[in-house]
Short mmCIF file of C-alpha atoms and ligand atoms in Angstrom, two decimals:
data_model
loop_
_atom_site.label_atom_id
_atom_site.label_comp_id
_atom_site.label_asym_id
_atom_site.label_seq_id
_atom_site.Cartn_x
_atom_site.Cartn_y
_atom_site.Cartn_z
CA MET A 1063 5.56 -2.88 -4.74
CA LYS A 1064 6.80 -4.44 -7.96
CA ILE A 1065 10.15 -3.59 -9.49
CA VAL A 1066 9.57 -3.27 -13.23
CA ASP A 1067 12.81 -1.52 -14.12
CA ALA A 1068 16.25 -1.62 -12.49
CA ARG A 1069 19.37 -0.15 -13.99
CA PHE A 1070 22.90 0.57 -12.84
CA VAL A 1071 23.55 4.29 -13.03
CA GLY A 1072 27.00 4.82 -11.57
CA SER A 1073 29.78 4.14 -9.09
CA SER A 1074 31.34 6.69 -6.79
CA THR A 1075 33.74 6.95 -3.87
CA ARG A 1076 32.23 10.04 -2.31
CA VAL A 1077 28.82 11.59 -1.90
CA ALA A 1078 29.74 14.58 -4.05
CA GLN A 1079 30.11 12.23 -7.04
CA LYS A 1080 26.87 10.33 -6.72
CA PRO A 1081 24.21 10.52 -9.50
CA SER A 1082 22.86 14.03 -9.79
CA ALA A 1083 19.13 13.14 -9.86
CA LYS A 1084 18.00 13.62 -6.26
CA LEU A 1085 15.73 10.67 -5.44
CA PRO A 1086 15.15 8.66 -2.25
CA GLU A 1087 17.91 6.13 -1.55
CA PHE A 1088 17.72 2.77 0.24
CA ALA A 1089 21.24 1.58 1.04
CA PHE A 1090 22.65 -1.84 1.97
CA ILE A 1091 25.54 -2.24 4.37
CA GLY A 1092 27.05 -5.03 6.45
CA ARG A 1093 30.10 -7.20 6.75
CA SER A 1094 31.93 -8.11 3.62
CA ASN A 1095 30.40 -11.25 2.03
CA VAL A 1096 27.14 -11.02 4.06
CA GLY A 1097 25.13 -10.93 0.81
CA LYS A 1098 24.41 -7.25 0.05
CA SER A 1099 24.89 -7.43 -3.71
CA SER A 1100 23.06 -10.77 -3.95
CA LEU A 1101 20.09 -9.27 -2.10
CA ILE A 1102 19.92 -6.35 -4.52
CA ASN A 1103 19.86 -8.86 -7.37
CA MET A 1104 17.15 -10.91 -5.66
CA LEU A 1105 14.95 -7.85 -5.00
CA THR A 1106 15.27 -6.63 -8.58
CA GLY A 1107 14.96 -10.09 -10.14
CA ASN A 1108 18.20 -9.59 -12.07
CA ARG A 1109 21.04 -11.91 -11.12
CA LYS A 1110 23.51 -9.87 -13.11
CA LEU A 1111 22.75 -6.38 -11.83
CA ALA A 1112 25.15 -6.12 -8.89
CA MET A 1113 28.43 -8.01 -8.98
CA THR A 1114 28.71 -10.75 -6.38
CA SER A 1115 31.53 -13.04 -5.37
CA ALA A 1116 32.26 -15.94 -3.03
CA THR A 1117 35.41 -14.01 -2.03
CA PRO A 1118 34.86 -11.12 0.42
CA GLY A 1119 35.68 -7.57 -0.62
CA LYS A 1120 34.00 -7.64 -4.03
CA THR A 1121 32.14 -4.32 -3.86
CA LYS A 1122 34.64 -1.49 -3.37
CA LEU A 1123 32.57 1.48 -4.50
CA ILE A 1124 29.18 3.05 -3.86
CA ASN A 1125 26.92 1.71 -6.60
CA HIS A 1126 23.58 3.33 -7.44
CA PHE A 1127 20.77 1.38 -9.11
CA LEU A 1128 17.79 3.36 -10.35
CA ILE A 1129 14.53 1.54 -9.63
CA ASN A 1130 11.28 2.21 -11.52
CA SER A 1131 12.79 5.58 -12.54
CA SER A 1132 11.91 6.92 -9.10
CA TRP A 1133 14.24 5.74 -6.32
CA TYR A 1134 17.64 4.15 -5.80
CA LEU A 1135 18.96 0.98 -4.28
CA VAL A 1136 22.53 1.65 -3.14
CA ASP A 1137 25.11 -1.11 -2.79
CA LEU A 1138 27.90 -0.20 -0.38
CA PRO A 1139 31.27 -1.89 0.21
CA GLY A 1140 31.33 -4.28 3.16
CA TYR A 1141 33.06 -3.53 6.44
CA GLY A 1142 35.24 -5.85 8.50
CA PHE A 1143 37.20 -7.58 5.77
CA ALA A 1144 40.27 -8.56 7.77
CA LYS A 1145 42.44 -9.61 4.84
CA LEU A 1146 42.51 -6.16 3.30
CA PRO A 1147 45.65 -4.11 4.07
CA GLN A 1148 45.09 -1.34 6.64
CA SER A 1149 45.11 1.36 3.95
CA GLY A 1150 42.35 -0.44 2.04
CA ARG A 1151 40.28 -0.88 5.19
CA ASP A 1152 40.68 2.82 6.05
CA GLU A 1153 39.58 3.80 2.55
CA ILE A 1154 36.46 1.60 2.75
CA LYS A 1155 35.63 3.06 6.18
CA ARG A 1156 35.98 6.54 4.75
CA ILE A 1157 33.70 5.72 1.80
CA ILE A 1158 31.04 4.20 4.06
CA ARG A 1159 31.16 7.00 6.63
CA ASP A 1160 31.09 9.77 4.02
CA TYR A 1161 28.05 8.23 2.37
CA ILE A 1162 26.12 7.46 5.53
CA MET A 1163 26.79 10.81 7.21
CA ASN A 1164 26.37 13.04 4.19
CA SER A 1165 23.88 11.49 1.80
CA GLU A 1166 20.80 13.60 2.39
CA GLU A 1167 18.67 11.42 0.13
CA MET A 1168 19.27 8.21 2.11
CA VAL A 1169 15.91 7.47 3.72
CA MET A 1170 16.78 4.01 5.06
CA LEU A 1171 19.92 2.03 5.71
CA PHE A 1172 19.49 -1.75 5.74
CA VAL A 1173 22.11 -3.39 7.94
CA LEU A 1174 22.61 -6.97 6.78
CA VAL A 1175 23.52 -9.65 9.30
CA ASP A 1176 24.36 -13.30 8.53
CA SER A 1177 21.56 -15.40 10.03
CA ARG A 1178 23.97 -18.24 10.84
CA HIS A 1179 26.07 -16.47 13.46
CA ASP A 1180 25.67 -14.24 16.50
CA ILE A 1181 25.54 -10.62 15.47
CA GLY A 1182 29.16 -9.47 15.82
CA LYS A 1183 30.77 -6.70 17.86
CA ILE A 1184 31.63 -4.98 14.60
CA ASP A 1185 27.91 -4.91 13.69
CA LEU A 1186 26.82 -3.81 17.18
CA ASP A 1187 29.41 -1.00 17.20
CA PHE A 1188 28.32 0.09 13.75
CA ILE A 1189 24.66 0.09 14.79
CA SER A 1190 25.50 2.13 17.92
CA GLU A 1191 27.10 4.74 15.72
CA LEU A 1192 23.95 4.86 13.61
CA GLY A 1193 21.92 5.44 16.76
CA GLU A 1194 24.22 8.21 17.96
CA ASN A 1195 23.88 9.93 14.61
CA ARG A 1196 20.12 9.33 14.36
CA ILE A 1197 20.41 7.48 11.08
CA PRO A 1198 17.28 5.44 10.30
CA PHE A 1199 18.10 1.76 9.90
CA SER A 1200 16.53 -1.67 9.71
CA ILE A 1201 18.09 -5.11 9.96
CA ILE A 1202 17.95 -7.83 7.33
CA PHE A 1203 19.11 -11.33 8.24
CA THR A 1204 20.68 -12.95 5.17
CA LYS A 1205 21.27 -16.52 3.95
CA CYS A 1206 18.21 -17.86 5.81
CA ASP A 1207 18.07 -20.81 3.38
CA LYS A 1208 21.21 -22.25 4.95
CA GLN A 1209 19.56 -23.51 8.14
CA GLY A 1210 16.35 -25.20 9.18
CA PRO A 1211 13.53 -23.08 10.61
CA ASN A 1212 14.10 -24.04 14.25
CA VAL A 1213 17.82 -23.31 14.28
CA LEU A 1214 17.12 -20.08 12.42
CA ALA A 1215 14.45 -18.97 14.89
CA ARG A 1216 16.77 -19.66 17.85
CA GLN A 1217 19.57 -17.67 16.25
CA ILE A 1218 17.29 -14.68 15.56
CA GLU A 1219 16.15 -14.76 19.20
CA ARG A 1220 19.78 -14.70 20.33
CA ASP A 1221 20.52 -11.74 18.07
CA GLN A 1222 17.48 -9.88 19.34
CA ALA A 1223 18.63 -10.47 22.92
CA LEU A 1224 22.09 -9.11 22.04
CA LEU A 1225 20.53 -6.02 20.45
CA LEU A 1226 18.28 -5.47 23.45
CA GLN A 1227 21.38 -5.20 25.64
CA GLN A 1228 22.06 -1.91 23.84
CA TRP A 1229 18.65 -0.81 22.62
CA GLU A 1230 15.33 -0.29 24.34
CA GLU A 1231 13.42 -1.15 21.20
CA LEU A 1232 14.22 -3.36 18.25
CA PRO A 1233 14.37 -1.85 14.74
CA PRO A 1234 12.29 -3.34 11.90
CA MET A 1235 13.74 -6.76 11.02
CA PHE A 1236 13.46 -9.02 7.99
CA LEU A 1237 14.50 -12.57 7.17
CA SER A 1238 15.86 -13.06 3.68
CA SER A 1239 17.38 -15.49 1.25
CA SER A 1240 18.77 -14.55 -2.12
CA GLU A 1241 18.64 -18.24 -3.01
CA ASN A 1242 14.91 -18.81 -2.55
CA GLY A 1243 13.48 -15.28 -2.49
CA MET A 1244 12.49 -15.28 1.17
CA GLY A 1245 11.77 -11.74 2.36
CA LYS A 1246 11.37 -10.22 -1.08
CA ASP A 1247 7.74 -9.12 -0.74
CA GLU A 1248 8.17 -7.98 2.87
CA ILE A 1249 11.22 -5.83 2.09
CA LEU A 1250 9.69 -4.30 -1.04
CA ASP A 1251 6.41 -3.55 0.76
CA TYR A 1252 8.38 -1.94 3.57
CA ILE A 1253 10.30 0.22 1.06
CA GLU A 1254 6.99 1.23 -0.45
CA SER A 1255 5.64 2.25 2.96
CA VAL A 1256 8.77 4.28 3.72
CA LEU A 1257 8.52 5.96 0.31
CA SER A 1258 4.92 6.89 0.85
CA SER A 1259 5.73 8.46 4.23
CA THR A 1260 8.55 10.66 2.89
P1 GTP B 1942 31.12 -7.70 -0.59
O1 GTP B 1942 30.71 -6.93 -1.81
O2 GTP B 1942 32.38 -8.46 -0.79
O3 GTP B 1942 31.11 -6.87 0.65
O4 GTP B 1942 30.04 -8.89 -0.36
P2 GTP B 1942 28.44 -8.85 -0.43
O5 GTP B 1942 27.91 -8.55 0.94
O6 GTP B 1942 27.96 -8.00 -1.53
O7 GTP B 1942 28.11 -10.39 -0.70
P3 GTP B 1942 27.69 -11.10 -2.08
O8 GTP B 1942 26.31 -10.70 -2.45
O9 GTP B 1942 28.76 -10.89 -3.08
O10 GTP B 1942 27.60 -12.62 -1.61
C1 GTP B 1942 28.69 -13.28 -1.03
C2 GTP B 1942 28.54 -14.80 -1.19
O11 GTP B 1942 27.42 -15.26 -0.43
C3 GTP B 1942 28.27 -15.24 -2.63
O12 GTP B 1942 28.97 -16.44 -2.85
C4 GTP B 1942 26.77 -15.46 -2.66
O13 GTP B 1942 26.37 -16.41 -3.62
C5 GTP B 1942 26.49 -15.96 -1.25
N1 GTP B 1942 25.13 -15.60 -0.81
C6 GTP B 1942 24.62 -14.34 -0.73
N2 GTP B 1942 23.35 -14.36 -0.29
C7 GTP B 1942 23.03 -15.66 -0.09
C8 GTP B 1942 21.83 -16.33 0.36
O14 GTP B 1942 20.80 -15.74 0.68
N3 GTP B 1942 21.89 -17.68 0.44
C9 GTP B 1942 23.01 -18.39 0.12
N4 GTP B 1942 22.98 -19.72 0.25
N5 GTP B 1942 24.14 -17.79 -0.32
C10 GTP B 1942 24.16 -16.45 -0.42
MG1 MG B 1943 28.95 -6.70 -2.75
#
């Protein structure tokens, strides 16, 4: 799959306000600062499409990007940003939950995990909730350019072992880097295969 056209179409804080055209949605979630917005820019080949920042908590809304006039990439706010006041954290949780539970067009949720660290309790708890609610998800490891291949491979094995403590089977998984484009073709081909099966 090639992305020939990507455009921002709107921000919302609840499902009822999302863009009215009903098209399949592929959403990106994960800890604040894990690289969600950067990955959307990498996949679309437009560094300025989604706003990114070295400081966590940049994306605070649900952002829809229309791709090839036929489906959406959806950038969600990150969870687990400790420095936010409780009220801000509650609001972000509400936004995320409302979208994930109620967006009927979401065909796949990509859960992003930083490839440099053990997958966290916050991620494992979030993933459990997805399982309980039968929400289709895949995992994308981000920032894979930051370590050598051997260290990276060992870390992914550790994460898989942690996931297998809770899950009988592993979900689809991808390695990515927004710096060097790793994972781009694999993720876009996977999106294409999900689109053609829906
Ligand atoms: P919030 O919107 O705050 O939840 O963050 P986010 O998950 O959208 O992260 P964002 O894309 O804004 O990236 C956070 C920081 O990580 C930025 O400084 C990015 O440049 C950096 N970053 C993201 N992806 C990569 C990557 O693949 N490799 C490297 N080296 N840096 C990355
Ligand atoms: Mg962001």
